Tab-separated table of C-alpha atoms in Angstrom:
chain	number	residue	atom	x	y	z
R	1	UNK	CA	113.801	75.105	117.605
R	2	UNK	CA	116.853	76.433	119.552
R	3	UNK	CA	117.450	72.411	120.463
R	4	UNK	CA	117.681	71.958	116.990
R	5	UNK	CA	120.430	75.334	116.558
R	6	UNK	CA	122.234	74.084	118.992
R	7	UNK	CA	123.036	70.811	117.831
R	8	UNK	CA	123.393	72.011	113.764
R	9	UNK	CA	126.288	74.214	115.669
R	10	UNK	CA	127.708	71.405	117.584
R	11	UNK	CA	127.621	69.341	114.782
R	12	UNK	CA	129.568	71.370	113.019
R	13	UNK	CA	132.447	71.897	115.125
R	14	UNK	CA	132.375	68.425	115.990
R	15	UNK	CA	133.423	68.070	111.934
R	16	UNK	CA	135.962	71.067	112.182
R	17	UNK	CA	137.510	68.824	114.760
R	18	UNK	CA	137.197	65.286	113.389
R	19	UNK	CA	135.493	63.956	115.673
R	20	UNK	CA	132.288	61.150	115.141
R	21	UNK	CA	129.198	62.498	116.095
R	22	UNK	CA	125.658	60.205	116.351
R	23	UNK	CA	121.987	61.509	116.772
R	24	UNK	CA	119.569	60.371	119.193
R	25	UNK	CA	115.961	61.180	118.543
R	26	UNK	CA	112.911	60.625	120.737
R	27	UNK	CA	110.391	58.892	117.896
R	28	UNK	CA	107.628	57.771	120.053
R	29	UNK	CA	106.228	57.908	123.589
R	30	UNK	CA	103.780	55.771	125.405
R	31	UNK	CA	102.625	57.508	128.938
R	32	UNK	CA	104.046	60.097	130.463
R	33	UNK	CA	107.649	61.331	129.528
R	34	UNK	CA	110.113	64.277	130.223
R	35	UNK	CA	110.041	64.988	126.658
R	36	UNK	CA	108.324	64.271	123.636
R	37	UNK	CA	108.816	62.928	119.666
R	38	UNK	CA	111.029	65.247	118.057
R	39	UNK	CA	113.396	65.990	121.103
R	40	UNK	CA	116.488	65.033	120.257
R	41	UNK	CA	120.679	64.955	121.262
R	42	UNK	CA	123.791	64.973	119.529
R	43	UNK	CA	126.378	62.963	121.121
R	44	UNK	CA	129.944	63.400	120.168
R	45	UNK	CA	132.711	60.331	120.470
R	46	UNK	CA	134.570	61.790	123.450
R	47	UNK	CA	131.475	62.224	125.311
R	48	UNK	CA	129.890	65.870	124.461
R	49	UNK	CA	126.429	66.064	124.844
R	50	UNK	CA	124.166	68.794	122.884
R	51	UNK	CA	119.981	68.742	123.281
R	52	UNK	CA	118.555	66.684	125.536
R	53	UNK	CA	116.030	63.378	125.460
R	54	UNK	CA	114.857	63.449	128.781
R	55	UNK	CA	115.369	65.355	132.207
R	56	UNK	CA	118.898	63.558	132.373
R	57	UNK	CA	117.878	60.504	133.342
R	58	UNK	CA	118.747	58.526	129.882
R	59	UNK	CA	121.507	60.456	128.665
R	60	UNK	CA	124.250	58.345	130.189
R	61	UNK	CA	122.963	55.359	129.188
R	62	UNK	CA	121.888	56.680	125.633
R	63	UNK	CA	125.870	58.106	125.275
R	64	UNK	CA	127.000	54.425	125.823
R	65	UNK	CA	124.449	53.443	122.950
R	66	UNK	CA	125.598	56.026	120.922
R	67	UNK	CA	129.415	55.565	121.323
R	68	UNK	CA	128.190	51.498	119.777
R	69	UNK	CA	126.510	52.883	117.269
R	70	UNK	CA	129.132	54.492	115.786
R	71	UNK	CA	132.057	52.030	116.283
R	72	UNK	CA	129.087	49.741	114.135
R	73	UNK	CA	128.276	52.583	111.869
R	74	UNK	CA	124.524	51.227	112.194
R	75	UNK	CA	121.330	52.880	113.630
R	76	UNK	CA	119.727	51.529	116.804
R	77	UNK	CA	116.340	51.787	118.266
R	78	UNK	CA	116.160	51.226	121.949
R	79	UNK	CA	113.278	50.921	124.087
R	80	UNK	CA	112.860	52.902	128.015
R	81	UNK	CA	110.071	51.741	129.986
R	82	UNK	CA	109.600	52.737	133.210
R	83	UNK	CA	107.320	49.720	134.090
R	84	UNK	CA	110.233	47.055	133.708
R	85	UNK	CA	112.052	46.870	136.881
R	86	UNK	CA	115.483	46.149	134.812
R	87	UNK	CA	115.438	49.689	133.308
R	88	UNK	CA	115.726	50.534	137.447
R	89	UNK	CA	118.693	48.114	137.996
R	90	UNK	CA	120.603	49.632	135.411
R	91	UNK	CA	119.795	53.176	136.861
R	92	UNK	CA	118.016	54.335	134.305
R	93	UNK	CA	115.326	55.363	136.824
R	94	UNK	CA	113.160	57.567	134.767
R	95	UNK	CA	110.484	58.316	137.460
R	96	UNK	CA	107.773	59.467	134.330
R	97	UNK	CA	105.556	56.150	134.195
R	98	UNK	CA	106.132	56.201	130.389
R	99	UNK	CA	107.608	53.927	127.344
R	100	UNK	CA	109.991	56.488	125.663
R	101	UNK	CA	111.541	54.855	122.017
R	102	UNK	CA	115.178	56.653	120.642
R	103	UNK	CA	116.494	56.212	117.560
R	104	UNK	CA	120.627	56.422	117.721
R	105	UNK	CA	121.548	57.120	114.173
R	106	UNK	CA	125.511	57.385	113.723
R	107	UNK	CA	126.088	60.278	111.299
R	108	UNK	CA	128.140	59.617	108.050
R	109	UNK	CA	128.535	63.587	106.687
R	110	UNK	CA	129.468	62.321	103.146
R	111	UNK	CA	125.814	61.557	103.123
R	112	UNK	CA	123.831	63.909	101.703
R	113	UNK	CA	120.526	62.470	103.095
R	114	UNK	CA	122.054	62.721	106.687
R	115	UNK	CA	119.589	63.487	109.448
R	116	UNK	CA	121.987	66.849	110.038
R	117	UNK	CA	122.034	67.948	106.401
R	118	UNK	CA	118.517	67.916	106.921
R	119	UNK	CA	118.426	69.750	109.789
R	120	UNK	CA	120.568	72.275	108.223
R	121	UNK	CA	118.538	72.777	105.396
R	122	UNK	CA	115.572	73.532	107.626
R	123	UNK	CA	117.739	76.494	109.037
R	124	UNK	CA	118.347	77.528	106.213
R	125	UNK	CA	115.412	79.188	105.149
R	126	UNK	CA	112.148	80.563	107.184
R	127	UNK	CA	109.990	77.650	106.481
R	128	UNK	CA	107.840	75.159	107.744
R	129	UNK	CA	109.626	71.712	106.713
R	130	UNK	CA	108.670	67.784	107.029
R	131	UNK	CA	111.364	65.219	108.585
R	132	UNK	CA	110.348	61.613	108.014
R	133	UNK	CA	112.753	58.968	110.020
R	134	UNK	CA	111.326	55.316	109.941
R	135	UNK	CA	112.038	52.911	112.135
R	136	UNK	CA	110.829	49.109	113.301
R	137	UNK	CA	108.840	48.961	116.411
R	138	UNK	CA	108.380	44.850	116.134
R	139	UNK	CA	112.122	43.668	115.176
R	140	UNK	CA	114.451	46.466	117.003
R	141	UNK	CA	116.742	44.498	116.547
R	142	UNK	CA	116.583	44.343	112.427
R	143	UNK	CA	118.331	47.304	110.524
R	144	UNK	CA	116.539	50.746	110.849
R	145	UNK	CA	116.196	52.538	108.421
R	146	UNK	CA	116.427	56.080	110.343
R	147	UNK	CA	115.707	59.409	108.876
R	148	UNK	CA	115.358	59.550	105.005
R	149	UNK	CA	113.168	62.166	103.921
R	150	UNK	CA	112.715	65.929	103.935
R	151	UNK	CA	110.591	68.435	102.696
R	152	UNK	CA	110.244	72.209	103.291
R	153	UNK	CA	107.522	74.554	101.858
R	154	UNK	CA	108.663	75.040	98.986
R	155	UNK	CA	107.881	71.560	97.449
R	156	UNK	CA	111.301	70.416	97.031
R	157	UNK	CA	112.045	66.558	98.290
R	158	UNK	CA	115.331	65.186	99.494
R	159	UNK	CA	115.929	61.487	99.896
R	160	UNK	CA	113.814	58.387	99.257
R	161	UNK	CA	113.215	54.965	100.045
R	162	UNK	CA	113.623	52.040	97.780
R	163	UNK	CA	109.980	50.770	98.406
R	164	UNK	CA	108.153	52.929	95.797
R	165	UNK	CA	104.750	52.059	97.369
R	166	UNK	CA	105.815	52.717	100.632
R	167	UNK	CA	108.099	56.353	99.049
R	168	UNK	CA	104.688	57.280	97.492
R	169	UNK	CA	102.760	57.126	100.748
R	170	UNK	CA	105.473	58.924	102.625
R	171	UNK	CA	105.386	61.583	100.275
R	172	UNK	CA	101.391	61.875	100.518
R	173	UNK	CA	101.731	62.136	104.130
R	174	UNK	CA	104.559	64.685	104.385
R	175	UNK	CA	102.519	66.833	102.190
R	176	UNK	CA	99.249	66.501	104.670
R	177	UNK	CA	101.974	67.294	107.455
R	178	UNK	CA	102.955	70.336	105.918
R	179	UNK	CA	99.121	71.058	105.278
R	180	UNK	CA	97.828	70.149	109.055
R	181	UNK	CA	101.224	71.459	110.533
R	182	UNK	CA	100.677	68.618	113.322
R	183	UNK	CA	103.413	65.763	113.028
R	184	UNK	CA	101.719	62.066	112.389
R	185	UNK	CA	102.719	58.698	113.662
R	186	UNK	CA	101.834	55.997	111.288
R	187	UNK	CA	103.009	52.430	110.567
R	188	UNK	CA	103.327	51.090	106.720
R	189	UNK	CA	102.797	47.458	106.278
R	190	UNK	CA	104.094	45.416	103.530
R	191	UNK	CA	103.342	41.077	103.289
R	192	UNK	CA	107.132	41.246	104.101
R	193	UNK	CA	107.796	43.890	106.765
R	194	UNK	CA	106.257	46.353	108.164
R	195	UNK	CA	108.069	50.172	109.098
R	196	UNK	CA	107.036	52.930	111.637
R	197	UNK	CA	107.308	56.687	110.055
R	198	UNK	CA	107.679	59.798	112.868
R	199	UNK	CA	106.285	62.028	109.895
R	200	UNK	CA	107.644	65.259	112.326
R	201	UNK	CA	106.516	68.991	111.417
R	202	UNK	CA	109.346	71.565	112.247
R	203	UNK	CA	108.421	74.858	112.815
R	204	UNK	CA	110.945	78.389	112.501
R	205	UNK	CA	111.757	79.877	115.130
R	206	UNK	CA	109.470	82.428	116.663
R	207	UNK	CA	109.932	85.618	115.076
R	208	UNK	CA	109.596	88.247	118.154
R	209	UNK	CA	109.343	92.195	116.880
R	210	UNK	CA	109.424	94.265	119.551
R	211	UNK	CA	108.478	97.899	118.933
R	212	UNK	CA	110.321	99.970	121.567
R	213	UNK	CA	113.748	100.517	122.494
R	214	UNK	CA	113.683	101.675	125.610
R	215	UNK	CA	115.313	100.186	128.918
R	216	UNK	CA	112.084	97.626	129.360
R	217	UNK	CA	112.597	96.277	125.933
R	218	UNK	CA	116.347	95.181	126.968
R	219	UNK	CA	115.318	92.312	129.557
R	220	UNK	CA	112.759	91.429	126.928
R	221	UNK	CA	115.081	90.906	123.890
R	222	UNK	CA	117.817	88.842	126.460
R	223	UNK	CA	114.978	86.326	127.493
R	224	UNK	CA	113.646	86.023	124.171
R	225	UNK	CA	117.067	84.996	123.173
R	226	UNK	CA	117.518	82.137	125.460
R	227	UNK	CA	114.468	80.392	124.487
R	228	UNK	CA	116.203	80.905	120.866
R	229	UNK	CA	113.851	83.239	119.244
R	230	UNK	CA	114.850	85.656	115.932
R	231	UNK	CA	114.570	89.169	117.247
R	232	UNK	CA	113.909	92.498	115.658
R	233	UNK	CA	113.958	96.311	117.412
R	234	UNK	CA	111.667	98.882	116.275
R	235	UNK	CA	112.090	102.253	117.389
R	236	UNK	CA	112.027	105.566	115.706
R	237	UNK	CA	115.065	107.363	117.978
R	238	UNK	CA	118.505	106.402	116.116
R	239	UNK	CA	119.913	106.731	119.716
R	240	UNK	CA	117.778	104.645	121.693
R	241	UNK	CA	117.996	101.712	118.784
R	242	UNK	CA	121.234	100.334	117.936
R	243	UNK	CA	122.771	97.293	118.103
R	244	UNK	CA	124.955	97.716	120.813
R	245	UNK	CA	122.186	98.532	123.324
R	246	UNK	CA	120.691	95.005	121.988
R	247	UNK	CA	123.075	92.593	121.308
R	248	UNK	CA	121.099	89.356	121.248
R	249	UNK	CA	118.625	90.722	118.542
R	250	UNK	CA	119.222	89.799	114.762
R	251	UNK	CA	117.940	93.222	113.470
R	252	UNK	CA	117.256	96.761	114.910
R	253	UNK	CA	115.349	99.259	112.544
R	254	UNK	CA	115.400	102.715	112.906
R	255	UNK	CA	112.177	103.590	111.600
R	256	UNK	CA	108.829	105.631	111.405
R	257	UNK	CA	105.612	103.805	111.488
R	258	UNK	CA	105.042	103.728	107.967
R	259	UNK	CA	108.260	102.363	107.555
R	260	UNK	CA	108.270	99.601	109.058
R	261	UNK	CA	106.066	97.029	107.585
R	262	UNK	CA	107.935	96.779	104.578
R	263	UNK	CA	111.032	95.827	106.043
R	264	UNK	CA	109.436	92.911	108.120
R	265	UNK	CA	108.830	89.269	107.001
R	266	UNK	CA	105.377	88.211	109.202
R	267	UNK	CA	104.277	84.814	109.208
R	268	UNK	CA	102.449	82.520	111.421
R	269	UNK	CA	105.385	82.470	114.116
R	270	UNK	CA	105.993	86.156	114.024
R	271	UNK	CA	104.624	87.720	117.392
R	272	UNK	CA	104.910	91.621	117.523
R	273	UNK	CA	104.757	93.111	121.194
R	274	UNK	CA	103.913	97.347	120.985
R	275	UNK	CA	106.422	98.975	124.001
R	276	UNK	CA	107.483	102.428	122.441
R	277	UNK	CA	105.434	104.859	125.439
R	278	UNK	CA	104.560	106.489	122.642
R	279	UNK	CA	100.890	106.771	122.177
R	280	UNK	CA	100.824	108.257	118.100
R	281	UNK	CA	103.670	105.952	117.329
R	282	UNK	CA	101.581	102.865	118.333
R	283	UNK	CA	98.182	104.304	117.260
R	284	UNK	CA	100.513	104.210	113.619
R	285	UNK	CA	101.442	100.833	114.021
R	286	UNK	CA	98.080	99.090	114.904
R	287	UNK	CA	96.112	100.984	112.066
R	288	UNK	CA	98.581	98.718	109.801
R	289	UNK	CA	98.919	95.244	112.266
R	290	UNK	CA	94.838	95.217	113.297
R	291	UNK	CA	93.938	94.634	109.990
R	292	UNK	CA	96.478	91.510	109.043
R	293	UNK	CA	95.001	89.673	111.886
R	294	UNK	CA	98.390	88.441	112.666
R	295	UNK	CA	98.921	85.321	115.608
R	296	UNK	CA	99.893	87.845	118.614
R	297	UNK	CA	99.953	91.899	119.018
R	298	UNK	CA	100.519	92.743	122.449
R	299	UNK	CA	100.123	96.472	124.112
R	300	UNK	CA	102.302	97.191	126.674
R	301	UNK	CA	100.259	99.844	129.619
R	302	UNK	CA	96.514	99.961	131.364
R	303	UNK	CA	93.932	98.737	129.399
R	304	UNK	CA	92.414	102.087	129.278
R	305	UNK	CA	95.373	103.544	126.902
R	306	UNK	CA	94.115	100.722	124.809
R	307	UNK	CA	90.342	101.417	124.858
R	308	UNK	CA	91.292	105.138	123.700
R	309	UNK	CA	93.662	103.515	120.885
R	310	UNK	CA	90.815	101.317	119.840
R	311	UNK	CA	88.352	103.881	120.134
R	312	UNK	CA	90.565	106.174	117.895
R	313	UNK	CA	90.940	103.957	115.110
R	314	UNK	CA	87.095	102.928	115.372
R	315	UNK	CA	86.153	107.053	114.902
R	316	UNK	CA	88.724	106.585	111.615
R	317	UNK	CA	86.817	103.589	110.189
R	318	UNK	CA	88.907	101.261	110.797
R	319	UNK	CA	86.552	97.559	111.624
R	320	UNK	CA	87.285	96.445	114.498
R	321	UNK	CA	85.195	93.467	114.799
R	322	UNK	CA	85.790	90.372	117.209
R	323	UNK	CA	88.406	88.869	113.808
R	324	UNK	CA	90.452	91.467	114.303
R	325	UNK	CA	90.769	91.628	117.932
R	326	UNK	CA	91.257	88.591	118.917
R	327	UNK	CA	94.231	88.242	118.879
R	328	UNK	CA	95.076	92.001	119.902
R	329	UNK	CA	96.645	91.291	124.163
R	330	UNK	CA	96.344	94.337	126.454
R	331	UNK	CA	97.431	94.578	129.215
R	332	UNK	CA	100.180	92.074	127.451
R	333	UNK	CA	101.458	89.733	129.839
R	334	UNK	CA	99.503	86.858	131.787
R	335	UNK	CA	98.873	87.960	135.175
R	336	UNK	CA	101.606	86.841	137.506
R	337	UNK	CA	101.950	90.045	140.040
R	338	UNK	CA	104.854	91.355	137.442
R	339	UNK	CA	106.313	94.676	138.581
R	340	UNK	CA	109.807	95.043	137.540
R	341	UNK	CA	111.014	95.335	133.412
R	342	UNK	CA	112.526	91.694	134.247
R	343	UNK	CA	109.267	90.093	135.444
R	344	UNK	CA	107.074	92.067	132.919
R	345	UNK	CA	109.276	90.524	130.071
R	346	UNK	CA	108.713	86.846	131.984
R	347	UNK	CA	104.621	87.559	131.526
R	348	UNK	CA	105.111	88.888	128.035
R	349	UNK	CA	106.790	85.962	126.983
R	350	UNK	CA	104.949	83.310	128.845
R	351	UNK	CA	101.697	84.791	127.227
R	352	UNK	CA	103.191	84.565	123.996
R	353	UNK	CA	104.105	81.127	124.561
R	354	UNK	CA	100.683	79.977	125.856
R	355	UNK	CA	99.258	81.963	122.930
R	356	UNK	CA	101.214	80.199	120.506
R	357	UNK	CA	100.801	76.427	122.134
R	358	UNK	CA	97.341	76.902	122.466
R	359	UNK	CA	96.989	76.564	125.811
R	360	UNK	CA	95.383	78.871	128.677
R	361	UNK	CA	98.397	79.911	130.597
R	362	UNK	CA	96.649	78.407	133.912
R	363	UNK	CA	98.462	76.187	137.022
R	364	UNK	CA	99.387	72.732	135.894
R	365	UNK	CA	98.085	71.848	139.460
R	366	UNK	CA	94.636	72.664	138.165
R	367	UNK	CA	94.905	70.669	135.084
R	368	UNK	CA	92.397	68.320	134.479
R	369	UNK	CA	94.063	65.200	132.626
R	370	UNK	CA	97.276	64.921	131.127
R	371	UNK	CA	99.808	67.602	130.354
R	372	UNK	CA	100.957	66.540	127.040
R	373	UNK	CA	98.124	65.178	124.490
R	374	UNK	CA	98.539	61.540	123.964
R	375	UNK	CA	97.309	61.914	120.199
R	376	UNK	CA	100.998	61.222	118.926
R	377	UNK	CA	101.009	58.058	120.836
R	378	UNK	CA	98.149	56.370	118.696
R	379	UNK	CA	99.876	54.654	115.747
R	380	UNK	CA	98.063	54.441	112.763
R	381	UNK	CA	98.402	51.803	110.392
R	382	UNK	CA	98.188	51.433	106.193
R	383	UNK	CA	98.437	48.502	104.476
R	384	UNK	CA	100.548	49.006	101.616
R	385	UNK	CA	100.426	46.549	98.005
């Protein structure tokens, strides 16, 4: 998500400045890779470089592609793989053991079905959104078609393709995208051709609210802003919460418990971590959160300031069956010997992270298998009339 920031921003004083900008997207991986479909780079004529496709290894080589592409004004699909010893003679030298496919789409802004007007339109608004960019796996070297549709949540459809068999199955599958909220590979075959869709699901930005305004919630809010995230301070002290003791946030509220909720937007990506050190104000705040079952509520302090809490709201009525508390996290913060406010805010986060990947939060060492899932790498294939 923050990738995707960045490069909307570069774009855009790439265009105050004149300059020609082209966007390379990863669209499919075979094997291991740095990163995955959906990572992607802006590269600017004189050489400015914004996102990133791999660990570095491709960039220079993907900047000479992209500087082509746009003298051509034509899209190109190139092809890394780590198994061919020419990719090593040219330096390319990815060291991953993986096939990694780009897409280098020159960017004409008097488009309006530009991959970057899409991209903008997905920051727009705090939504889930479908990107479609299609591309030919068997002729590379034919004309790709690049990225040509989008979709956000609320129904609305931008672009098309001229095919109206294959446009109708697009549209069928952006719509399971946005259902599944897992992106889809899948290859459309015609008798005449026969195009690859990255049918990609982008997600908003985590939504981090952190309840507590004291001098641990500062390193918290900083980190969270790095990894891009939309930030929001609660704290009922009007001294303790203001903006200039948290400049990287996007809000700070000045508010009592029952206050609060109403001025919040929660979704799916908003993760609310409890750090006020002040017991009432929090026993307030989870009578309202337990019951929305939200994706993350962590409580900062010793797991027995949470048993009373619990126990509290239990001798009030409240259910507090295994729905509700699962995803309830205290003590918040995976277990990594934190003692300072710096390396408490590094558990928090990289709980919240795990939490929201769906992963365990364990050593890589100890990982059985692959890192990444190799689902996306299985292309699926319809036959189209």
């Amino acid at each position: 998500m923050k990738e995707i920031q960045d490069i909307v921003r570069a774009f855009d004083a790439a265009q105050r400045e004149g300059k020609q900008t082209a966007l390379a997207t990863v669209v499919h991986v075979q094997g291991s890779s740095y990163r995955r479909p959906g990572a992607r780079m802006l590269v600017t004529e004189d050489g400015q470089l914004t996102g990133a496709i791999s660990g570095g290894c491709l960039e220079g080589d993907a900047l000479r592609k992209a500087r082509l592409a746009m003298m051509q004004q034509k899209a190109m699909f190139v092809t890394y793989d780590t198994s061919d010893e020419d990719d090593a003679k040219l330096g390319v030298g990815l060291g991953c053991n993986g096939i990694i496919q780009i897409l280098i789409e020159p960017i004409n802004p008097e488009s309006p079905s530009n991959p970057l007007s899409f991209l903008q339109a997905f920051l727009s608004r705090r939504q889930h959104a479908v990107l479609v960019t299609l591309f030919s796996l068997d002729y590379q070297a034919k004309e790709q078609p690049g990225t040509c549709l989008f979709m956000s949540e609320a129904g609305k459809l931008v672009g098309e393709h001229s095919d109206e068999h294959l446009q109708k199955a697009l549209v069928a599958d952006v719509q399971q995208v946005l259902q599944t909220r897992t992106s889809v590979t899948k290859t459309y075959a015609t008798p005449q051709t026969a195009l690859t869709g990255f049918v990609e699901i982008l997600k908003p930005a985590v939504s981090l609210v952190v309840f507590g305004a004291g001098n641990d919630a500062v390193p918290l809010t900083e980190m969270a802003a790095i990894l891009g995230w939309q930030i929001t301070v609660v704290d009922g002290r009007a001294n303790y919460a203001t903006a200039a003791r948290f400049p990287a946030v996007q809000r700070v509220l000045v508010a009592k418990p029952e206050q609060v909720l109403p001025q919040l937007e929660l979704d799916e990506q908003t993760v609310l971590v409890l750090m006020t050190h002040n017991y009432n104000y929090e026993l307030a705040m989870l009578r309202q959160l337990l019951p929305l079952q939200l994706s993350y509520v962590g409580v900062l302090g010793p797991k027995k300031k949470l048993e009373r809490l619990l126990d509290e709201l239990e001798e009030e009525g409240l259910q507090l069956n295994e729905e509700v508390l699962k995803n309830l996290y205290g003590p918040v913060g995976l277990d990594i010997g934190a003692e300072t406010s710096e390396e408490i805010a590094l558990a928090i986060l990289a709980e919240i992270k795990a939490i929201l990947s769906k992963r365990a939060g364990t050593f890589l060492r100890d990982k059985v298998g692959v890192i990444h899932s190799r689902e996306q790498a299985e292309i699926k294939q319809v036959t189209l009339k």
